Amino acid sequence: ADLLNLIFDLAIQRGEVWTLWQKSLFINSLIVNMYIPQILAWDKTRDGKLHILDGKQRLTTIIAFLNDGFRLADNTPDALGVKIAGKTFSELHPEIQQELLSYTVDIVVTVEANDDVINDMFVRMQMGTPLTKFETLRPQMGTEVLGFINSIAEQNFFATKSAWTERERVHY
């Protein structure tokens, strides 16, 4: 989509909320070609101007970084074996710049909707349950550690001697 045709001013949208770390990790994800969710937009008047419904943080981060709007955080992981931490887009190695520029962002455009339908869609999309601190930590622990912890939790002692319910045992 043409950047001039992206509109971020819907009243239902929040302002900029991502931290530098979140932006940096997101840019790293694009460079290493990780999947990112589709952007959802609304062509309200069918004129090609896309009102962004979901994906504002992602798109504004991309646009700002490509325009040297911020430096990646000092603790940003390397990308493709190259140190990218602390750099702006123009300071990245040309091959890394090309990886970022070649990433395809999918945008799903809704046209058959009115304000009420769009508001309802937005509310439904934002109804996800936030991850707990532990749920965020679990993937960082790795599958080997989690497998070990699960094997301990499945021992007879925890099933018979603890006061945990089955649901609590599995959760913790």
Tab-separated table of N, CA and C in Angstrom:
chain	number	residue	atom	x	y	z
A	1	ALA	N	0.847	-1.186	0.000
A	1	ALA	CA	0.000	0.000	0.000
A	1	ALA	C	0.884	1.238	0.000
A	2	ASP	N	0.430	2.256	-0.686
A	2	ASP	CA	1.119	3.544	-0.704
A	2	ASP	C	1.021	4.146	0.686
A	3	LEU	N	2.151	4.574	1.233
A	3	LEU	CA	2.158	5.126	2.591
A	3	LEU	C	1.246	6.334	2.717
A	4	LEU	N	1.066	7.074	1.630
A	4	LEU	CA	0.191	8.246	1.679
A	4	LEU	C	-1.271	7.855	1.837
A	5	ASN	N	-1.569	6.601	1.545
A	5	ASN	CA	-2.949	6.137	1.650
A	5	ASN	C	-3.239	5.393	2.953
A	6	LEU	N	-2.297	5.403	3.887
A	6	LEU	CA	-2.507	4.777	5.186
A	6	LEU	C	-2.928	5.852	6.179
A	7	ILE	N	-4.053	5.615	6.840
A	7	ILE	CA	-4.608	6.602	7.766
A	7	ILE	C	-4.684	5.965	9.155
A	8	PHE	N	-4.113	6.655	10.137
A	8	PHE	CA	-4.019	6.120	11.497
A	8	PHE	C	-4.868	6.911	12.484
A	9	ASP	N	-5.842	7.664	12.014
A	9	ASP	CA	-6.539	8.602	12.893
A	9	ASP	C	-7.909	8.155	13.389
A	10	LEU	N	-8.248	6.889	13.273
A	10	LEU	CA	-9.542	6.447	13.780
A	10	LEU	C	-9.606	6.661	15.292
A	11	ALA	N	-10.719	7.156	15.764
A	11	ALA	CA	-10.873	7.465	17.191
A	11	ALA	C	-10.706	6.226	18.068
A	12	ILE	N	-10.976	5.047	17.521
A	12	ILE	CA	-10.871	3.824	18.317
A	12	ILE	C	-9.424	3.384	18.519
A	13	GLN	N	-8.502	3.935	17.747
A	13	GLN	CA	-7.101	3.547	17.858
A	13	GLN	C	-6.415	4.219	19.035
A	14	ARG	N	-5.454	3.509	19.644
A	14	ARG	CA	-4.648	4.106	20.701
A	14	ARG	C	-3.510	4.903	20.066
A	15	GLY	N	-2.845	5.669	20.896
A	15	GLY	CA	-1.657	6.374	20.438
A	15	GLY	C	-0.487	5.411	20.333
A	16	GLU	N	0.701	5.950	20.213
A	16	GLU	CA	1.892	5.116	20.162
A	16	GLU	C	2.165	4.573	21.558
A	17	VAL	N	2.207	3.253	21.697
A	17	VAL	CA	2.373	2.653	23.017
A	17	VAL	C	3.582	1.716	23.118
A	18	TRP	N	4.178	1.330	22.003
A	18	TRP	CA	5.298	0.412	22.066
A	18	TRP	C	6.536	1.098	22.623
A	19	THR	N	7.270	0.355	23.435
A	19	THR	CA	8.551	0.829	23.957
A	19	THR	C	9.616	0.652	22.876
A	20	LEU	N	10.780	1.237	23.104
A	20	LEU	CA	11.893	1.076	22.166
A	20	LEU	C	12.268	-0.396	22.028
A	21	TRP	N	12.223	-1.129	23.133
A	21	TRP	CA	12.545	-2.562	23.085
A	21	TRP	C	11.549	-3.311	22.186
A	22	GLN	N	10.262	-3.038	22.331
A	22	GLN	CA	9.262	-3.714	21.505
A	22	GLN	C	9.468	-3.384	20.029
A	23	LYS	N	9.729	-2.128	19.738
A	23	LYS	CA	9.982	-1.721	18.351
A	23	LYS	C	11.225	-2.419	17.801
A	24	SER	N	12.277	-2.469	18.594
A	24	SER	CA	13.536	-3.064	18.162
A	24	SER	C	13.390	-4.554	17.897
A	25	LEU	N	12.707	-5.247	18.796
A	25	LEU	CA	12.498	-6.677	18.609
A	25	LEU	C	11.623	-6.939	17.388
A	26	PHE	N	10.654	-6.072	17.155
A	26	PHE	CA	9.799	-6.212	15.978
A	26	PHE	C	10.619	-6.038	14.694
A	27	ILE	N	11.468	-5.015	14.639
A	27	ILE	CA	12.312	-4.801	13.457
A	27	ILE	C	13.230	-6.001	13.250
A	28	ASN	N	13.797	-6.527	14.339
A	28	ASN	CA	14.621	-7.726	14.254
A	28	ASN	C	13.818	-8.878	13.653
A	29	SER	N	12.564	-9.024	14.085
A	29	SER	CA	11.700	-10.097	13.576
A	29	SER	C	11.514	-9.987	12.069
A	30	LEU	N	11.361	-8.784	11.570
A	30	LEU	CA	11.199	-8.588	10.134
A	30	LEU	C	12.474	-8.960	9.378
A	31	ILE	N	13.610	-8.545	9.913
A	31	ILE	CA	14.888	-8.809	9.246
A	31	ILE	C	15.147	-10.308	9.147
A	32	VAL	N	14.821	-11.050	10.210
A	32	VAL	CA	15.070	-12.494	10.200
A	32	VAL	C	13.880	-13.266	9.631
A	33	ASN	N	12.926	-12.533	9.075
A	33	ASN	CA	11.799	-13.113	8.338
A	33	ASN	C	10.868	-13.957	9.196
A	34	MET	N	10.588	-13.489	10.412
A	34	MET	CA	9.595	-14.157	11.254
A	34	MET	C	8.198	-13.719	10.806
A	35	TYR	N	7.241	-14.563	11.065
A	35	TYR	CA	5.850	-14.236	10.734
A	35	TYR	C	5.352	-13.104	11.628
A	36	ILE	N	4.620	-12.175	11.020
A	36	ILE	CA	3.872	-11.186	11.794
A	36	ILE	C	2.425	-11.265	11.325
A	37	PRO	N	1.488	-10.990	12.214
A	37	PRO	CA	0.073	-11.059	11.833
A	37	PRO	C	-0.272	-10.036	10.749
A	38	GLN	N	-1.335	-10.344	10.030
A	38	GLN	CA	-1.837	-9.440	8.998
A	38	GLN	C	-2.295	-8.124	9.614
A	39	ILE	N	-2.242	-7.093	8.807
A	39	ILE	CA	-2.770	-5.789	9.176
A	39	ILE	C	-4.222	-5.767	8.698
A	40	LEU	N	-5.100	-5.184	9.481
A	40	LEU	CA	-6.493	-5.062	9.076
A	40	LEU	C	-6.810	-3.592	8.820
A	41	ALA	N	-7.336	-3.320	7.637
A	41	ALA	CA	-7.637	-1.942	7.250
A	41	ALA	C	-9.055	-1.855	6.705
A	42	TRP	N	-9.550	-0.636	6.656
A	42	TRP	CA	-10.914	-0.363	6.198
A	42	TRP	C	-10.849	0.716	5.128
A	43	ASP	N	-11.337	0.385	3.955
A	43	ASP	CA	-11.435	1.363	2.868
A	43	ASP	C	-12.836	1.954	2.961
A	44	LYS	N	-12.977	2.884	3.875
A	44	LYS	CA	-14.275	3.426	4.274
A	44	LYS	C	-15.070	4.011	3.111
A	45	THR	N	-14.412	4.791	2.264
A	45	THR	CA	-15.124	5.465	1.167
A	45	THR	C	-14.763	4.889	-0.196
A	46	ARG	N	-14.096	3.737	-0.186
A	46	ARG	CA	-13.699	3.050	-1.421
A	46	ARG	C	-12.864	3.943	-2.343
A	47	ASP	N	-11.974	4.696	-1.731
A	47	ASP	CA	-11.102	5.568	-2.512
A	47	ASP	C	-9.635	5.136	-2.418
A	48	GLY	N	-9.400	3.956	-1.834
A	48	GLY	CA	-8.041	3.460	-1.708
A	48	GLY	C	-7.316	3.961	-0.470
A	49	LYS	N	-7.940	4.835	0.293
A	49	LYS	CA	-7.337	5.305	1.542
A	49	LYS	C	-7.696	4.302	2.636
A	50	LEU	N	-6.677	3.733	3.243
A	50	LEU	CA	-6.879	2.645	4.190
A	50	LEU	C	-6.785	3.134	5.626
A	51	HIS	N	-7.885	3.056	6.336
A	51	HIS	CA	-7.929	3.368	7.762
A	51	HIS	C	-7.465	2.108	8.490
A	52	ILE	N	-6.377	2.217	9.245
A	52	ILE	CA	-5.801	1.043	9.909
A	52	ILE	C	-6.609	0.713	11.161
A	53	LEU	N	-7.138	-0.514	11.194
A	53	LEU	CA	-7.924	-0.997	12.333
A	53	LEU	C	-7.067	-1.796	13.305
A	54	ASP	N	-6.190	-2.621	12.783
A	54	ASP	CA	-5.325	-3.444	13.614
A	54	ASP	C	-3.961	-3.499	12.943
A	55	GLY	N	-2.933	-3.087	13.681
A	55	GLY	CA	-1.588	-3.096	13.131
A	55	GLY	C	-0.924	-1.736	13.142
A	56	LYS	N	-1.539	-0.777	13.817
A	56	LYS	CA	-0.981	0.585	13.853
A	56	LYS	C	0.434	0.594	14.424
A	57	GLN	N	0.656	-0.099	15.541
A	57	GLN	CA	1.986	-0.101	16.159
A	57	GLN	C	3.015	-0.697	15.206
A	58	ARG	N	2.636	-1.784	14.529
A	58	ARG	CA	3.558	-2.436	13.594
A	58	ARG	C	3.897	-1.521	12.426
A	59	LEU	N	2.866	-0.953	11.807
A	59	LEU	CA	3.122	-0.104	10.642
A	59	LEU	C	3.863	1.179	10.990
A	60	THR	N	3.476	1.839	12.076
A	60	THR	CA	4.163	3.081	12.432
A	60	THR	C	5.608	2.802	12.836
A	61	THR	N	5.871	1.631	13.409
A	61	THR	CA	7.251	1.254	13.744
A	61	THR	C	8.077	1.076	12.478
A	62	ILE	N	7.525	0.373	11.501
A	62	ILE	CA	8.236	0.166	10.235
A	62	ILE	C	8.525	1.508	9.561
A	63	ILE	N	7.505	2.323	9.446
A	63	ILE	CA	7.653	3.619	8.766
A	63	ILE	C	8.690	4.484	9.478
A	64	ALA	N	8.600	4.564	10.802
A	64	ALA	CA	9.551	5.387	11.565
A	64	ALA	C	10.973	4.859	11.391
A	65	PHE	N	11.162	3.543	11.466
A	65	PHE	CA	12.518	3.005	11.363
A	65	PHE	C	13.100	3.230	9.976
A	66	LEU	N	12.313	3.002	8.938
A	66	LEU	CA	12.802	3.215	7.574
A	66	LEU	C	13.201	4.671	7.332
A	67	ASN	N	12.610	5.580	8.103
A	67	ASN	CA	12.931	7.007	7.995
A	67	ASN	C	13.931	7.459	9.060
A	68	ASP	N	14.681	6.493	9.634
A	68	ASP	CA	15.668	6.777	10.678
A	68	ASP	C	15.043	7.496	11.869
A	69	GLY	N	13.796	7.157	12.189
A	69	GLY	CA	13.081	7.794	13.283
A	69	GLY	C	13.502	7.331	14.662
A	70	PHE	N	14.244	6.248	14.761
A	70	PHE	CA	14.758	5.791	16.050
A	70	PHE	C	15.916	4.827	15.829
A	71	ARG	N	16.745	4.699	16.851
A	71	ARG	CA	17.834	3.729	16.873
A	71	ARG	C	17.328	2.470	17.567
A	72	LEU	N	17.758	1.330	17.084
A	72	LEU	CA	17.412	0.076	17.749
A	72	LEU	C	18.015	0.071	19.142
A	73	ALA	N	17.344	-0.562	20.067
A	73	ALA	CA	17.813	-0.643	21.453
A	73	ALA	C	19.188	-1.309	21.503
A	74	ASP	N	19.963	-0.946	22.506
A	74	ASP	CA	21.322	-1.471	22.637
A	74	ASP	C	21.363	-2.981	22.860
A	75	ASN	N	20.266	-3.556	23.332
A	75	ASN	CA	20.230	-5.002	23.569
A	75	ASN	C	19.451	-5.761	22.486
A	76	THR	N	19.257	-5.139	21.333
A	76	THR	CA	18.574	-5.819	20.222
A	76	THR	C	19.428	-6.995	19.764
A	77	PRO	N	18.818	-8.174	19.621
A	77	PRO	CA	19.607	-9.337	19.177
A	77	PRO	C	20.189	-9.122	17.773
A	78	ASP	N	21.310	-9.789	17.530
A	78	ASP	CA	21.898	-9.769	16.192
A	78	ASP	C	20.892	-10.349	15.202
A	79	ALA	N	21.035	-9.944	13.958
A	79	ALA	CA	20.152	-10.450	12.897
A	79	ALA	C	21.013	-11.001	11.772
A	80	LEU	N	20.803	-12.249	11.442
A	80	LEU	CA	21.539	-12.916	10.374
A	80	LEU	C	23.045	-12.845	10.619
A	81	GLY	N	23.422	-12.949	11.904
A	81	GLY	CA	24.820	-12.937	12.277
A	81	GLY	C	25.473	-11.569	12.285
A	82	VAL	N	24.666	-10.513	12.176
A	82	VAL	CA	25.198	-9.153	12.115
A	82	VAL	C	24.667	-8.353	13.293
A	83	LYS	N	25.545	-7.563	13.921
A	83	LYS	CA	25.136	-6.699	15.027
A	83	LYS	C	24.304	-5.544	14.467
A	84	ILE	N	23.073	-5.418	14.963
A	84	ILE	CA	22.201	-4.319	14.524
A	84	ILE	C	21.846	-3.392	15.674
A	85	ALA	N	22.172	-3.771	16.896
A	85	ALA	CA	21.828	-2.987	18.083
A	85	ALA	C	22.386	-1.574	17.971
A	86	GLY	N	21.578	-0.608	18.384
A	86	GLY	CA	22.003	0.786	18.430
A	86	GLY	C	22.047	1.484	17.091
A	87	LYS	N	21.598	0.834	16.041
A	87	LYS	CA	21.703	1.424	14.700
A	87	LYS	C	20.362	1.924	14.187
A	88	THR	N	20.428	2.926	13.338
A	88	THR	CA	19.261	3.376	12.584
A	88	THR	C	19.225	2.564	11.294
A	89	PHE	N	18.156	2.710	10.533
A	89	PHE	CA	18.047	1.976	9.274
A	89	PHE	C	19.214	2.287	8.352
A	90	SER	N	19.536	3.570	8.185
A	90	SER	CA	20.590	3.948	7.231
A	90	SER	C	21.974	3.478	7.677
A	91	GLU	N	22.133	3.128	8.944
A	91	GLU	CA	23.415	2.637	9.442
A	91	GLU	C	23.564	1.118	9.316
A	92	LEU	N	22.492	0.447	8.944
A	92	LEU	CA	22.552	-1.008	8.793
A	92	LEU	C	23.331	-1.367	7.533
A	93	HIS	N	23.922	-2.557	7.547
A	93	HIS	CA	24.599	-3.081	6.363
A	93	HIS	C	23.569	-3.170	5.229
A	94	PRO	N	23.977	-2.860	3.987
A	94	PRO	CA	23.017	-2.888	2.864
A	94	PRO	C	22.255	-4.203	2.715
A	95	GLU	N	22.895	-5.333	3.015
A	95	GLU	CA	22.181	-6.620	2.910
A	95	GLU	C	21.073	-6.715	3.954
A	96	ILE	N	21.324	-6.177	5.145
A	96	ILE	CA	20.310	-6.181	6.199
A	96	ILE	C	19.186	-5.224	5.812
A	97	GLN	N	19.536	-4.069	5.267
A	97	GLN	CA	18.511	-3.132	4.787
A	97	GLN	C	17.615	-3.822	3.759
A	98	GLN	N	18.237	-4.567	2.847
A	98	GLN	CA	17.474	-5.231	1.788
A	98	GLN	C	16.544	-6.300	2.359
A	99	GLU	N	17.014	-7.024	3.369
A	99	GLU	CA	16.150	-8.026	4.018
A	99	GLU	C	14.907	-7.359	4.586
A	100	LEU	N	15.106	-6.226	5.220
A	100	LEU	CA	13.980	-5.509	5.809
A	100	LEU	C	13.044	-4.977	4.723
A	101	LEU	N	13.607	-4.397	3.687
A	101	LEU	CA	12.792	-3.829	2.613
A	101	LEU	C	12.046	-4.893	1.810
A	102	SER	N	12.559	-6.115	1.813
A	102	SER	CA	11.910	-7.165	1.022
A	102	SER	C	10.816	-7.895	1.792
A	103	TYR	N	10.638	-7.572	3.074
A	103	TYR	CA	9.600	-8.231	3.870
A	103	TYR	C	8.223	-7.805	3.358
A	104	THR	N	7.343	-8.756	3.183
A	104	THR	CA	5.988	-8.469	2.726
A	104	THR	C	5.050	-8.408	3.915
A	105	VAL	N	4.368	-7.291	4.052
A	105	VAL	CA	3.369	-7.116	5.104
A	105	VAL	C	1.998	-7.303	4.460
A	106	ASP	N	1.255	-8.279	4.933
A	106	ASP	CA	-0.072	-8.539	4.382
A	106	ASP	C	-1.097	-7.610	5.011
A	107	ILE	N	-1.901	-6.986	4.172
A	107	ILE	CA	-2.970	-6.097	4.635
A	107	ILE	C	-4.290	-6.630	4.108
A	108	VAL	N	-5.195	-6.922	5.020
A	108	VAL	CA	-6.542	-7.357	4.656
A	108	VAL	C	-7.428	-6.117	4.701
A	109	VAL	N	-8.125	-5.856	3.604
A	109	VAL	CA	-8.926	-4.638	3.506
A	109	VAL	C	-10.407	-4.986	3.536
A	110	THR	N	-11.123	-4.337	4.446
A	110	THR	CA	-12.570	-4.472	4.553
A	110	THR	C	-13.206	-3.287	3.848
A	111	VAL	N	-14.211	-3.553	3.005
A	111	VAL	CA	-14.908	-2.451	2.330
A	111	VAL	C	-16.390	-2.434	2.650
A	112	GLU	N	-16.969	-3.580	2.858
A	112	GLU	CA	-18.404	-3.670	3.098
A	112	GLU	C	-18.714	-3.534	4.583
A	113	ALA	N	-18.539	-2.347	5.121
A	113	ALA	CA	-18.781	-2.149	6.550
A	113	ALA	C	-19.126	-0.690	6.810
A	114	ASN	N	-19.841	-0.487	7.908
A	114	ASN	CA	-20.128	0.884	8.348
A	114	ASN	C	-19.434	1.097	9.694
A	115	ASP	N	-19.582	2.284	10.268
A	115	ASP	CA	-18.913	2.603	11.528
A	115	ASP	C	-19.258	1.607	12.637
A	116	ASP	N	-20.512	1.208	12.744
A	116	ASP	CA	-20.921	0.285	13.803
A	116	ASP	C	-20.246	-1.077	13.651
A	117	VAL	N	-20.187	-1.583	12.433
A	117	VAL	CA	-19.550	-2.876	12.179
A	117	VAL	C	-18.058	-2.790	12.494
A	118	ILE	N	-17.419	-1.715	12.068
A	118	ILE	CA	-15.987	-1.529	12.324
A	118	ILE	C	-15.709	-1.447	13.822
A	119	ASN	N	-16.513	-0.689	14.549
A	119	ASN	CA	-16.329	-0.592	15.997
A	119	ASN	C	-16.480	-1.953	16.659
A	120	ASP	N	-17.476	-2.726	16.220
A	120	ASP	CA	-17.690	-4.061	16.766
A	120	ASP	C	-16.501	-4.972	16.441
A	121	MET	N	-16.002	-4.916	15.208
A	121	MET	CA	-14.835	-5.715	14.827
A	121	MET	C	-13.640	-5.371	15.713
A	122	PHE	N	-13.419	-4.077	15.925
A	122	PHE	CA	-12.281	-3.631	16.721
A	122	PHE	C	-12.374	-4.157	18.148
A	123	VAL	N	-13.546	-4.042	18.742
A	123	VAL	CA	-13.736	-4.532	20.108
A	123	VAL	C	-13.466	-6.026	20.173
A	124	ARG	N	-13.974	-6.776	19.223
A	124	ARG	CA	-13.779	-8.224	19.226
A	124	ARG	C	-12.307	-8.595	19.062
A	125	MET	N	-11.583	-7.859	18.226
A	125	MET	CA	-10.160	-8.150	18.027
A	125	MET	C	-9.347	-7.868	19.277
A	126	GLN	N	-9.776	-6.918	20.083
A	126	GLN	CA	-9.003	-6.510	21.259
A	126	GLN	C	-9.410	-7.268	22.517
A	127	MET	N	-10.259	-8.267	22.391
A	127	MET	CA	-10.769	-8.968	23.562
A	127	MET	C	-9.892	-10.127	24.018
A	128	GLY	N	-8.727	-10.294	23.418
A	128	GLY	CA	-7.840	-11.377	23.826
A	128	GLY	C	-7.422	-11.217	25.277
A	129	THR	N	-7.160	-12.316	25.935
A	129	THR	CA	-6.699	-12.284	27.313
A	129	THR	C	-5.193	-12.053	27.313
A	130	PRO	N	-4.725	-11.008	27.995
A	130	PRO	CA	-3.280	-10.760	28.034
A	130	PRO	C	-2.546	-11.926	28.689
A	131	LEU	N	-1.315	-12.182	28.242
A	131	LEU	CA	-0.509	-13.231	28.848
A	131	LEU	C	-0.090	-12.813	30.256
A	132	THR	N	-0.036	-13.787	31.147
A	132	THR	CA	0.494	-13.519	32.481
A	132	THR	C	2.021	-13.428	32.372
A	133	LYS	N	2.674	-12.950	33.431
A	133	LYS	CA	4.140	-12.871	33.425
A	133	LYS	C	4.745	-14.252	33.220
A	134	PHE	N	4.171	-15.269	33.866
A	134	PHE	CA	4.698	-16.620	33.721
A	134	PHE	C	4.506	-17.128	32.295
A	135	GLU	N	3.354	-16.860	31.700
A	135	GLU	CA	3.118	-17.312	30.332
A	135	GLU	C	4.083	-16.655	29.355
A	136	THR	N	4.497	-15.432	29.635
A	136	THR	CA	5.493	-14.760	28.807
A	136	THR	C	6.870	-15.386	29.026
A	137	LEU	N	7.140	-15.831	30.244
A	137	LEU	CA	8.430	-16.421	30.583
A	137	LEU	C	8.602	-17.827	30.007
A	138	ARG	N	7.551	-18.590	29.916
A	138	ARG	CA	7.643	-19.990	29.499
A	138	ARG	C	8.402	-20.184	28.194
A	139	PRO	N	8.092	-19.455	27.108
A	139	PRO	CA	8.854	-19.687	25.874
A	139	PRO	C	10.329	-19.313	26.016
A	140	GLN	N	10.633	-18.383	26.905
A	140	GLN	CA	12.024	-17.980	27.112
A	140	GLN	C	12.812	-19.076	27.817
A	141	MET	N	12.126	-19.912	28.581
A	141	MET	CA	12.783	-21.006	29.299
A	141	MET	C	13.225	-22.102	28.334
A	142	GLY	N	12.534	-22.249	27.233
A	142	GLY	CA	12.894	-23.269	26.248
A	142	GLY	C	12.168	-24.569	26.490
A	143	THR	N	12.032	-25.350	25.429
A	143	THR	CA	11.269	-26.596	25.500
A	143	THR	C	11.950	-27.650	26.365
A	144	GLU	N	13.291	-27.661	26.396
A	144	GLU	CA	13.990	-28.669	27.211
A	144	GLU	C	13.725	-28.436	28.692
A	145	VAL	N	13.839	-27.214	29.142
A	145	VAL	CA	13.595	-26.893	30.553
A	145	VAL	C	12.131	-27.155	30.900
A	146	LEU	N	11.207	-26.716	30.012
A	146	LEU	CA	9.791	-26.940	30.281
A	146	LEU	C	9.459	-28.426	30.328
A	147	GLY	N	10.079	-29.214	29.465
A	147	GLY	CA	9.871	-30.658	29.485
A	147	GLY	C	10.313	-31.274	30.803
A	148	PHE	N	11.458	-30.809	31.300
A	148	PHE	CA	11.963	-31.288	32.592
A	148	PHE	C	11.006	-30.915	33.717
A	149	ILE	N	10.550	-29.668	33.732
A	149	ILE	CA	9.613	-29.217	34.764
A	149	ILE	C	8.323	-30.019	34.695
A	150	ASN	N	7.824	-30.260	33.489
A	150	ASN	CA	6.592	-31.051	33.340
A	150	ASN	C	6.793	-32.481	33.845
A	151	SER	N	7.973	-33.059	33.582
A	151	SER	CA	8.218	-34.427	34.052
A	151	SER	C	8.226	-34.490	35.583
A	152	ILE	N	8.737	-33.441	36.226
A	152	ILE	CA	8.711	-33.390	37.693
A	152	ILE	C	7.271	-33.233	38.188
A	153	ALA	N	6.524	-32.337	37.537
A	153	ALA	CA	5.145	-32.078	37.959
A	153	ALA	C	4.258	-33.308	37.814
A	154	GLU	N	4.624	-34.225	36.918
A	154	GLU	CA	3.821	-35.429	36.704
A	154	GLU	C	4.152	-36.541	37.702
A	155	GLN	N	5.130	-36.331	38.550
A	155	GLN	CA	5.493	-37.345	39.547
A	155	GLN	C	4.329	-37.554	40.515
A	156	ASN	N	4.200	-38.747	41.009
A	156	ASN	CA	3.116	-39.136	41.899
A	156	ASN	C	3.008	-38.214	43.118
A	157	PHE	N	4.134	-37.754	43.636
A	157	PHE	CA	4.128	-36.887	44.806
A	157	PHE	C	3.221	-35.679	44.607
A	158	PHE	N	3.350	-35.016	43.473
A	158	PHE	CA	2.562	-33.810	43.239
A	158	PHE	C	1.078	-34.128	43.049
A	159	ALA	N	0.790	-35.296	42.538
A	159	ALA	CA	-0.605	-35.688	42.346
A	159	ALA	C	-1.258	-36.105	43.661
A	160	THR	N	-0.474	-36.688	44.573
A	160	THR	CA	-1.081	-37.228	45.795
A	160	THR	C	-0.818	-36.411	47.049
A	161	LYS	N	0.304	-35.739	47.131
A	161	LYS	CA	0.692	-35.041	48.354
A	161	LYS	C	0.457	-33.533	48.325
A	162	SER	N	0.270	-32.988	47.176
A	162	SER	CA	0.068	-31.536	47.110
A	162	SER	C	-1.418	-31.222	47.212
A	163	ALA	N	-1.698	-30.000	47.612
A	163	ALA	CA	-3.092	-29.568	47.730
A	163	ALA	C	-3.575	-28.906	46.444
A	164	TRP	N	-2.808	-29.052	45.390
A	164	TRP	CA	-3.177	-28.430	44.120
A	164	TRP	C	-4.265	-29.231	43.418
A	165	THR	N	-5.137	-28.513	42.769
A	165	THR	CA	-6.096	-29.192	41.881
A	165	THR	C	-5.342	-29.627	40.632
A	166	GLU	N	-5.951	-30.479	39.838
A	166	GLU	CA	-5.321	-30.921	38.590
A	166	GLU	C	-5.007	-29.722	37.685
A	167	ARG	N	-5.935	-28.780	37.618
A	167	ARG	CA	-5.732	-27.598	36.789
A	167	ARG	C	-4.548	-26.767	37.291
A	168	GLU	N	-4.443	-26.587	38.597
A	168	GLU	CA	-3.320	-25.827	39.179
A	168	GLU	C	-1.992	-26.542	38.922
A	169	ARG	N	-1.974	-27.852	39.069
A	169	ARG	CA	-0.752	-28.623	38.856
A	169	ARG	C	-0.269	-28.461	37.421
A	170	VAL	N	-1.167	-28.585	36.473
A	170	VAL	CA	-0.798	-28.437	35.072
A	170	VAL	C	-0.342	-26.999	34.795
A	171	HIS	N	-1.037	-26.033	35.367
A	171	HIS	CA	-0.694	-24.624	35.130
A	171	HIS	C	0.685	-24.273	35.685
A	172	TYR	N	0.947	-24.697	36.925
A	172	TYR	CA	2.205	-24.321	37.556
A	172	TYR	C	3.324	-25.272	37.222
